[in-house]
JSON list of C-alpha atoms in Angstrom, two decimals:
[
{"chain": "A", "resi": 1, "resn": "MET", "atom": "CA", "xyz": [-53.04, -165.74, -157.01]},
{"chain": "A", "resi": 2, "resn": "ASP", "atom": "CA", "xyz": [-50.99, -162.57, -156.52]},
{"chain": "A", "resi": 3, "resn": "ALA", "atom": "CA", "xyz": [-47.43, -162.22, -156.18]},
{"chain": "A", "resi": 4, "resn": "GLN", "atom": "CA", "xyz": [-47.53, -162.57, -152.34]},
{"chain": "A", "resi": 5, "resn": "GLY", "atom": "CA", "xyz": [-48.99, -165.81, -152.31]},
{"chain": "A", "resi": 6, "resn": "LEU", "atom": "CA", "xyz": [-46.40, -167.40, -153.86]},
{"chain": "A", "resi": 7, "resn": "ASP", "atom": "CA", "xyz": [-43.60, -165.82, -151.92]},
{"chain": "A", "resi": 8, "resn": "TRP", "atom": "CA", "xyz": [-43.63, -169.01, -149.46]},
{"chain": "A", "resi": 9, "resn": "LEU", "atom": "CA", "xyz": [-42.30, -170.90, -152.75]},
{"chain": "A", "resi": 10, "resn": "LEU", "atom": "CA", "xyz": [-40.51, -168.48, -154.67]},
{"chain": "A", "resi": 11, "resn": "VAL", "atom": "CA", "xyz": [-38.25, -167.29, -151.68]},
{"chain": "A", "resi": 12, "resn": "PRO", "atom": "CA", "xyz": [-36.80, -171.06, -150.95]},
{"chain": "A", "resi": 13, "resn": "LEU", "atom": "CA", "xyz": [-36.67, -171.68, -154.30]},
{"chain": "A", "resi": 14, "resn": "HIS", "atom": "CA", "xyz": [-34.41, -168.58, -154.98]},
{"chain": "A", "resi": 15, "resn": "GLN", "atom": "CA", "xyz": [-32.46, -169.75, -152.07]},
{"chain": "A", "resi": 16, "resn": "LEU", "atom": "CA", "xyz": [-31.93, -173.21, -153.58]},
{"chain": "A", "resi": 17, "resn": "VAL", "atom": "CA", "xyz": [-31.22, -172.19, -156.67]},
{"chain": "A", "resi": 18, "resn": "SER", "atom": "CA", "xyz": [-28.41, -169.51, -155.71]},
{"chain": "A", "resi": 19, "resn": "TRP", "atom": "CA", "xyz": [-26.95, -172.21, -153.28]},
{"chain": "A", "resi": 20, "resn": "GLY", "atom": "CA", "xyz": [-26.68, -174.57, -155.93]},
{"chain": "A", "resi": 21, "resn": "ALA", "atom": "CA", "xyz": [-24.95, -172.16, -158.38]},
{"chain": "A", "resi": 22, "resn": "ALA", "atom": "CA", "xyz": [-22.61, -171.26, -155.61]},
{"chain": "A", "resi": 23, "resn": "GLY", "atom": "CA", "xyz": [-21.69, -174.93, -155.09]},
{"chain": "A", "resi": 24, "resn": "ALA", "atom": "CA", "xyz": [-21.51, -175.75, -158.91]},
{"chain": "A", "resi": 25, "resn": "MET", "atom": "CA", "xyz": [-19.10, -172.72, -159.19]},
{"chain": "A", "resi": 26, "resn": "VAL", "atom": "CA", "xyz": [-16.95, -173.88, -155.94]},
{"chain": "A", "resi": 27, "resn": "PHE", "atom": "CA", "xyz": [-16.77, -177.55, -157.30]},
{"chain": "A", "resi": 28, "resn": "GLY", "atom": "CA", "xyz": [-17.04, -177.09, -160.91]},
{"chain": "A", "resi": 29, "resn": "GLY", "atom": "CA", "xyz": [-13.38, -176.74, -161.49]},
{"chain": "A", "resi": 30, "resn": "VAL", "atom": "CA", "xyz": [-12.65, -179.92, -159.78]},
{"chain": "A", "resi": 31, "resn": "VAL", "atom": "CA", "xyz": [-14.66, -182.29, -161.44]},
{"chain": "A", "resi": 32, "resn": "PRO", "atom": "CA", "xyz": [-12.48, -182.87, -164.45]},
{"chain": "A", "resi": 33, "resn": "TYR", "atom": "CA", "xyz": [-9.40, -183.64, -162.14]},
{"chain": "A", "resi": 34, "resn": "ILE", "atom": "CA", "xyz": [-11.13, -186.41, -160.21]},
{"chain": "A", "resi": 35, "resn": "PRO", "atom": "CA", "xyz": [-11.04, -189.09, -163.26]},
{"chain": "A", "resi": 36, "resn": "GLN", "atom": "CA", "xyz": [-7.48, -187.89, -163.87]},
{"chain": "A", "resi": 37, "resn": "TYR", "atom": "CA", "xyz": [-6.63, -188.35, -160.37]},
{"chain": "A", "resi": 38, "resn": "ARG", "atom": "CA", "xyz": [-8.10, -191.89, -160.40]},
{"chain": "A", "resi": 39, "resn": "ASP", "atom": "CA", "xyz": [-6.58, -192.74, -163.58]},
{"chain": "A", "resi": 40, "resn": "ILE", "atom": "CA", "xyz": [-3.07, -191.84, -162.65]},
{"chain": "A", "resi": 41, "resn": "ARG", "atom": "CA", "xyz": [-3.14, -193.38, -159.48]},
{"chain": "A", "resi": 42, "resn": "ARG", "atom": "CA", "xyz": [-4.64, -196.96, -161.15]},
{"chain": "A", "resi": 43, "resn": "THR", "atom": "CA", "xyz": [-2.35, -196.94, -163.63]},
{"chain": "A", "resi": 44, "resn": "GLN", "atom": "CA", "xyz": [0.68, -195.37, -162.10]},
{"chain": "A", "resi": 45, "resn": "ASN", "atom": "CA", "xyz": [1.65, -193.43, -164.97]},
{"chain": "A", "resi": 46, "resn": "ALA", "atom": "CA", "xyz": [1.12, -189.54, -165.35]},
{"chain": "A", "resi": 47, "resn": "GLU", "atom": "CA", "xyz": [2.91, -189.16, -168.72]},
{"chain": "A", "resi": 48, "resn": "GLY", "atom": "CA", "xyz": [-0.29, -187.56, -170.10]},
{"chain": "A", "resi": 49, "resn": "PHE", "atom": "CA", "xyz": [-0.61, -184.98, -167.57]},
{"chain": "A", "resi": 50, "resn": "SER", "atom": "CA", "xyz": [1.02, -181.70, -167.71]},
{"chain": "A", "resi": 51, "resn": "THR", "atom": "CA", "xyz": [2.11, -180.05, -164.42]},
{"chain": "A", "resi": 52, "resn": "TYR", "atom": "CA", "xyz": [2.69, -176.78, -166.10]},
{"chain": "A", "resi": 53, "resn": "VAL", "atom": "CA", "xyz": [-1.22, -176.57, -166.06]},
{"chain": "A", "resi": 54, "resn": "CYS", "atom": "CA", "xyz": [-1.03, -177.18, -162.52]},
{"chain": "A", "resi": 55, "resn": "LEU", "atom": "CA", "xyz": [1.30, -174.28, -162.17]},
{"chain": "A", "resi": 56, "resn": "VAL", "atom": "CA", "xyz": [-0.75, -171.90, -164.26]},
{"chain": "A", "resi": 57, "resn": "LEU", "atom": "CA", "xyz": [-3.90, -172.48, -162.10]},
{"chain": "A", "resi": 58, "resn": "LEU", "atom": "CA", "xyz": [-1.73, -172.13, -158.88]},
{"chain": "A", "resi": 59, "resn": "VAL", "atom": "CA", "xyz": [-0.77, -168.70, -159.81]},
{"chain": "A", "resi": 60, "resn": "ALA", "atom": "CA", "xyz": [-3.88, -167.56, -161.16]},
{"chain": "A", "resi": 61, "resn": "ASN", "atom": "CA", "xyz": [-5.70, -168.63, -158.31]},
{"chain": "A", "resi": 62, "resn": "ILE", "atom": "CA", "xyz": [-3.20, -167.36, -155.72]},
{"chain": "A", "resi": 63, "resn": "LEU", "atom": "CA", "xyz": [-3.43, -164.11, -157.50]},
{"chain": "A", "resi": 64, "resn": "ARG", "atom": "CA", "xyz": [-7.31, -164.28, -157.39]},
{"chain": "A", "resi": 65, "resn": "ILE", "atom": "CA", "xyz": [-7.02, -164.68, -153.50]},
{"chain": "A", "resi": 66, "resn": "LEU", "atom": "CA", "xyz": [-4.46, -161.59, -153.27]},
{"chain": "A", "resi": 67, "resn": "PHE", "atom": "CA", "xyz": [-6.80, -159.57, -155.16]},
{"chain": "A", "resi": 68, "resn": "TRP", "atom": "CA", "xyz": [-9.65, -160.76, -153.01]},
{"chain": "A", "resi": 69, "resn": "PHE", "atom": "CA", "xyz": [-7.71, -158.87, -149.86]},
{"chain": "A", "resi": 70, "resn": "GLY", "atom": "CA", "xyz": [-7.60, -155.52, -152.25]},
{"chain": "A", "resi": 71, "resn": "ARG", "atom": "CA", "xyz": [-11.11, -155.77, -153.34]},
{"chain": "A", "resi": 72, "resn": "HIS", "atom": "CA", "xyz": [-13.75, -158.17, -152.18]},
{"chain": "A", "resi": 73, "resn": "PHE", "atom": "CA", "xyz": [-15.81, -159.98, -154.44]},
{"chain": "A", "resi": 74, "resn": "GLU", "atom": "CA", "xyz": [-18.36, -163.10, -153.91]},
{"chain": "A", "resi": 75, "resn": "SER", "atom": "CA", "xyz": [-17.39, -165.48, -151.39]},
{"chain": "A", "resi": 76, "resn": "PRO", "atom": "CA", "xyz": [-18.09, -168.56, -153.84]},
{"chain": "A", "resi": 77, "resn": "LEU", "atom": "CA", "xyz": [-15.20, -167.26, -156.20]},
{"chain": "A", "resi": 78, "resn": "LEU", "atom": "CA", "xyz": [-12.70, -167.17, -153.14]},
{"chain": "A", "resi": 79, "resn": "TRP", "atom": "CA", "xyz": [-14.06, -170.72, -151.97]},
{"chain": "A", "resi": 80, "resn": "GLN", "atom": "CA", "xyz": [-13.40, -172.13, -155.62]},
{"chain": "A", "resi": 81, "resn": "SER", "atom": "CA", "xyz": [-9.76, -170.31, -155.59]},
{"chain": "A", "resi": 82, "resn": "ILE", "atom": "CA", "xyz": [-9.25, -172.35, -152.25]},
{"chain": "A", "resi": 83, "resn": "VAL", "atom": "CA", "xyz": [-10.69, -175.65, -153.45]},
{"chain": "A", "resi": 84, "resn": "MET", "atom": "CA", "xyz": [-8.51, -175.22, -156.86]},
{"chain": "A", "resi": 85, "resn": "ILE", "atom": "CA", "xyz": [-5.42, -174.53, -154.78]},
{"chain": "A", "resi": 86, "resn": "VAL", "atom": "CA", "xyz": [-5.73, -177.83, -153.09]},
{"chain": "A", "resi": 87, "resn": "THR", "atom": "CA", "xyz": [-6.86, -179.90, -155.92]},
{"chain": "A", "resi": 88, "resn": "MET", "atom": "CA", "xyz": [-3.70, -178.73, -157.99]},
{"chain": "A", "resi": 89, "resn": "LEU", "atom": "CA", "xyz": [-1.44, -179.38, -154.87]},
{"chain": "A", "resi": 90, "resn": "LEU", "atom": "CA", "xyz": [-2.83, -183.05, -154.69]},
{"chain": "A", "resi": 91, "resn": "MET", "atom": "CA", "xyz": [-2.58, -183.54, -158.46]},
{"chain": "A", "resi": 92, "resn": "LEU", "atom": "CA", "xyz": [1.04, -182.15, -158.07]},
{"chain": "A", "resi": 93, "resn": "LYS", "atom": "CA", "xyz": [1.86, -184.70, -155.00]},
{"chain": "A", "resi": 94, "resn": "LEU", "atom": "CA", "xyz": [0.76, -187.43, -157.17]},
{"chain": "A", "resi": 95, "resn": "CYS", "atom": "CA", "xyz": [2.35, -186.90, -160.38]},
{"chain": "A", "resi": 96, "resn": "THR", "atom": "CA", "xyz": [5.48, -186.15, -158.42]},
{"chain": "A", "resi": 97, "resn": "GLU", "atom": "CA", "xyz": [4.93, -189.79, -156.61]},
{"chain": "A", "resi": 98, "resn": "VAL", "atom": "CA", "xyz": [4.12, -191.68, -159.74]},
{"chain": "A", "resi": 99, "resn": "ARG", "atom": "CA", "xyz": [7.12, -189.91, -161.60]},
{"chain": "A", "resi": 100, "resn": "VAL", "atom": "CA", "xyz": [9.79, -190.25, -159.08]},
{"chain": "A", "resi": 101, "resn": "ALA", "atom": "CA", "xyz": [8.55, -194.02, -158.21]},
{"chain": "A", "resi": 102, "resn": "ASN", "atom": "CA", "xyz": [8.56, -194.80, -162.10]},
{"chain": "A", "resi": 103, "resn": "GLU", "atom": "CA", "xyz": [12.15, -193.29, -162.64]},
{"chain": "A", "resi": 104, "resn": "LEU", "atom": "CA", "xyz": [13.39, -195.63, -159.45]},
{"chain": "A", "resi": 105, "resn": "ASN", "atom": "CA", "xyz": [11.73, -198.61, -161.05]},
{"chain": "A", "resi": 106, "resn": "VAL", "atom": "CA", "xyz": [13.62, -197.81, -164.30]},
{"chain": "A", "resi": 107, "resn": "LYS", "atom": "CA", "xyz": [17.03, -197.31, -162.52]},
{"chain": "A", "resi": 108, "resn": "ARG", "atom": "CA", "xyz": [16.60, -200.48, -160.57]},
{"chain": "A", "resi": 109, "resn": "ARG", "atom": "CA", "xyz": [15.65, -202.84, -163.74]},
{"chain": "A", "resi": 110, "resn": "PHE", "atom": "CA", "xyz": [18.60, -201.35, -165.37]},
{"chain": "A", "resi": 111, "resn": "PHE", "atom": "CA", "xyz": [20.90, -202.19, -162.64]},
{"chain": "A", "resi": 112, "resn": "ALA", "atom": "CA", "xyz": [19.32, -205.68, -162.19]},
{"chain": "A", "resi": 113, "resn": "ALA", "atom": "CA", "xyz": [19.42, -206.36, -165.75]},
{"chain": "A", "resi": 114, "resn": "SER", "atom": "CA", "xyz": [23.25, -205.47, -166.13]},
{"chain": "A", "resi": 115, "resn": "ARG", "atom": "CA", "xyz": [25.95, -207.67, -165.13]},
{"chain": "A", "resi": 116, "resn": "TRP", "atom": "CA", "xyz": [29.68, -206.94, -164.40]},
{"chain": "A", "resi": 117, "resn": "CYS", "atom": "CA", "xyz": [32.40, -208.64, -165.99]},
{"chain": "A", "resi": 118, "resn": "SER", "atom": "CA", "xyz": [36.01, -209.48, -164.25]},
{"chain": "A", "resi": 119, "resn": "CYS", "atom": "CA", "xyz": [37.17, -207.44, -167.19]},
{"chain": "A", "resi": 120, "resn": "GLY", "atom": "CA", "xyz": [35.08, -204.29, -165.52]},
{"chain": "A", "resi": 121, "resn": "GLN", "atom": "CA", "xyz": [32.73, -204.12, -168.27]},
{"chain": "A", "resi": 122, "resn": "VAL", "atom": "CA", "xyz": [29.03, -203.37, -167.74]},
{"chain": "A", "resi": 123, "resn": "VAL", "atom": "CA", "xyz": [26.95, -206.15, -170.02]},
{"chain": "A", "resi": 124, "resn": "THR", "atom": "CA", "xyz": [23.51, -205.42, -170.48]},
{"chain": "A", "resi": 125, "resn": "PRO", "atom": "CA", "xyz": [21.22, -208.16, -172.02]},
{"chain": "A", "resi": 126, "resn": "SER", "atom": "CA", "xyz": [21.15, -206.04, -175.49]},
{"chain": "A", "resi": 127, "resn": "ARG", "atom": "CA", "xyz": [25.10, -206.56, -175.60]},
{"chain": "A", "resi": 128, "resn": "TRP", "atom": "CA", "xyz": [24.86, -210.39, -174.39]},
{"chain": "A", "resi": 129, "resn": "HIS", "atom": "CA", "xyz": [22.43, -210.91, -177.37]},
{"chain": "A", "resi": 130, "resn": "THR", "atom": "CA", "xyz": [24.52, -209.19, -179.83]},
{"chain": "A", "resi": 131, "resn": "SER", "atom": "CA", "xyz": [28.14, -210.23, -178.89]},
{"chain": "A", "resi": 132, "resn": "CYS", "atom": "CA", "xyz": [27.53, -213.97, -177.86]},
{"chain": "A", "resi": 133, "resn": "SER", "atom": "CA", "xyz": [25.02, -215.13, -180.27]},
{"chain": "A", "resi": 134, "resn": "MET", "atom": "CA", "xyz": [26.03, -213.16, -183.55]},
{"chain": "A", "resi": 135, "resn": "VAL", "atom": "CA", "xyz": [29.56, -214.24, -183.27]},
{"chain": "A", "resi": 136, "resn": "PRO", "atom": "CA", "xyz": [30.63, -217.61, -183.05]},
{"chain": "A", "resi": 137, "resn": "PRO", "atom": "CA", "xyz": [33.70, -217.64, -180.62]},
{"chain": "A", "resi": 138, "resn": "CYS", "atom": "CA", "xyz": [32.98, -214.82, -177.97]},
{"chain": "A", "resi": 139, "resn": "SER", "atom": "CA", "xyz": [34.68, -211.72, -179.15]},
{"chain": "A", "resi": 140, "resn": "SER", "atom": "CA", "xyz": [34.66, -210.39, -175.62]},
{"chain": "A", "resi": 141, "resn": "PRO", "atom": "CA", "xyz": [37.69, -210.16, -173.62]},
{"chain": "A", "resi": 142, "resn": "CYS", "atom": "CA", "xyz": [35.66, -211.58, -170.80]},
{"chain": "A", "resi": 143, "resn": "ALA", "atom": "CA", "xyz": [34.28, -215.17, -171.06]},
{"chain": "A", "resi": 144, "resn": "ALA", "atom": "CA", "xyz": [31.47, -214.15, -168.47]},
{"chain": "A", "resi": 145, "resn": "CYS", "atom": "CA", "xyz": [30.00, -212.21, -170.71]},
{"chain": "A", "resi": 146, "resn": "CYS", "atom": "CA", "xyz": [28.66, -214.64, -172.97]},
{"chain": "A", "resi": 147, "resn": "ARG", "atom": "CA", "xyz": [26.97, -216.86, -170.46]}
]
């Protein structure tokens, strides 16, 4: 068989491989963030995720898009930058929501766990334990602190 006879197979195969490689370039950078996004959403804990990484990737991809206006390069790289910017914005949104919700919960728990005495002191559970059970007669100026 000559090369002309295989053109009907090689041309579509080449096109398919090119599209597959372009798709891998565009969406390959997003794949590692999918399990992180799901884990942060499931656990409502974003402590292990660095928002500085998002900042660096946002700046890099914005600069790449700005460079594209001066000198055009392959369109899959442009699309990769756009997809990565959207991904980083979604990750930052999720991390911000989770961290704000966690901070509010900590403040609510602290407020709910503390008690105001008539003497004006705020008594937390740790102070109840040490002031009431360690000292036989209550040494607090307020008797409500020991209840």
